[in-house]
Amino acid sequence: MQKLTDMPNIGKVVSQQLIEVGITTPAQLREIGGKRAWLRILEIDDSACYNRLCGLEGAVRGVRWRNLSEDVRRDLKVFYREAKNANKA
């Protein structure tokens, strides 16, 4: 069985956070998606940043976050801003 830390961009800290929010396998992360996984992490860690969101999306896609397309990054940036603003309300 593959571990979360075997995925690109997923280190020890993010892996622990994913487990804490109920995502324990790479298959679960791929099924849930980077955005929804990040929202779950945001519920337990208000400091969840844009780079973490990109890292999760990259993990789901099987690439390093730096290799995400500009379109994907732009979409994630809009999603991040909207989620952070909603979280403040």
Short mmCIF file of C-alpha atoms in Angstrom, two decimals:
data_model
loop_
_atom_site.label_atom_id
_atom_site.label_comp_id
_atom_site.label_asym_id
_atom_site.label_seq_id
_atom_site.Cartn_x
_atom_site.Cartn_y
_atom_site.Cartn_z
CA MET A 1 0.00 0.00 0.00
CA GLN A 2 1.29 3.41 -0.96
CA LYS A 3 1.72 6.04 1.78
CA LEU A 4 0.69 9.68 1.55
CA THR A 5 4.34 10.66 1.85
CA ASP A 6 5.08 8.69 -1.33
CA MET A 7 3.10 11.31 -3.27
CA PRO A 8 4.79 14.42 -4.67
CA ASN A 9 4.69 17.45 -2.34
CA ILE A 10 3.43 15.48 0.68
CA GLY A 11 5.83 15.60 3.58
CA LYS A 12 5.49 14.55 7.18
CA VAL A 13 3.51 17.61 8.38
CA VAL A 14 0.98 17.65 5.55
CA SER A 15 0.62 13.89 5.79
CA GLN A 16 -0.21 14.22 9.50
CA GLN A 17 -2.75 16.94 8.77
CA LEU A 18 -4.39 14.84 6.07
CA ILE A 19 -4.66 11.91 8.45
CA GLU A 20 -6.10 14.20 11.11
CA VAL A 21 -8.89 15.28 8.72
CA GLY A 22 -9.67 11.70 7.72
CA ILE A 23 -7.63 11.31 4.53
CA THR A 24 -5.32 8.37 5.13
CA THR A 25 -4.41 7.03 1.69
CA PRO A 26 -3.31 8.43 -1.67
CA ALA A 27 -6.49 6.98 -3.22
CA GLN A 28 -8.62 8.95 -0.77
CA LEU A 29 -6.70 12.14 -1.52
CA ARG A 30 -7.12 11.66 -5.27
CA GLU A 31 -10.84 10.97 -4.81
CA ILE A 32 -11.42 14.00 -2.59
CA GLY A 33 -9.22 16.31 -4.65
CA GLY A 34 -6.72 18.95 -3.69
CA LYS A 35 -9.20 21.74 -3.08
CA ARG A 36 -11.50 19.79 -0.78
CA ALA A 37 -8.55 18.30 1.09
CA TRP A 38 -7.12 21.79 1.60
CA LEU A 39 -10.48 23.05 2.89
CA ARG A 40 -10.49 20.26 5.46
CA ILE A 41 -6.98 21.22 6.55
CA LEU A 42 -7.99 24.88 6.73
CA GLU A 43 -10.63 23.90 9.30
CA ILE A 44 -7.89 22.68 11.66
CA ASP A 45 -5.07 25.02 10.61
CA ASP A 46 -5.94 28.62 9.79
CA SER A 47 -2.40 29.13 8.49
CA ALA A 48 -3.01 26.73 5.55
CA CYS A 49 -1.42 28.68 2.72
CA TYR A 50 -1.65 28.90 -1.06
CA ASN A 51 1.52 26.83 -1.44
CA ARG A 52 -0.05 24.02 0.58
CA LEU A 53 -3.08 24.15 -1.73
CA CYS A 54 -0.79 23.94 -4.76
CA GLY A 55 1.11 21.08 -3.17
CA LEU A 56 -2.07 19.10 -2.58
CA GLU A 57 -3.30 19.71 -6.11
CA GLY A 58 0.07 18.67 -7.47
CA ALA A 59 -0.04 15.50 -5.37
CA VAL A 60 -3.46 14.64 -6.77
CA ARG A 61 -2.14 15.19 -10.30
CA GLY A 62 1.10 13.34 -9.58
CA VAL A 63 3.40 16.32 -10.23
CA ARG A 64 5.56 18.72 -8.25
CA TRP A 65 3.58 21.85 -7.46
CA ARG A 66 5.98 23.97 -9.51
CA ASN A 67 4.95 22.01 -12.60
CA LEU A 68 1.27 22.92 -12.36
CA SER A 69 0.12 24.87 -15.41
CA GLU A 70 -0.43 28.61 -15.19
CA ASP A 71 -4.17 28.04 -15.71
CA VAL A 72 -4.33 25.63 -12.77
CA ARG A 73 -2.33 27.98 -10.56
CA ARG A 74 -4.55 30.91 -11.51
CA ASP A 75 -7.65 28.86 -10.66
CA LEU A 76 -6.13 27.82 -7.34
CA LYS A 77 -5.25 31.42 -6.51
CA VAL A 78 -8.88 32.50 -7.01
CA PHE A 79 -10.11 29.52 -4.97
CA TYR A 80 -7.61 30.31 -2.20
CA ARG A 81 -8.64 33.96 -1.94
CA GLU A 82 -12.33 33.12 -1.88
CA ALA A 83 -11.87 30.40 0.75
CA LYS A 84 -9.71 32.59 2.99
CA ASN A 85 -12.19 35.47 2.74
CA ALA A 86 -15.09 33.14 3.57
CA ASN A 87 -13.12 31.74 6.51
CA LYS A 88 -12.70 35.24 7.96
CA ALA A 89 -16.44 35.92 7.87
#
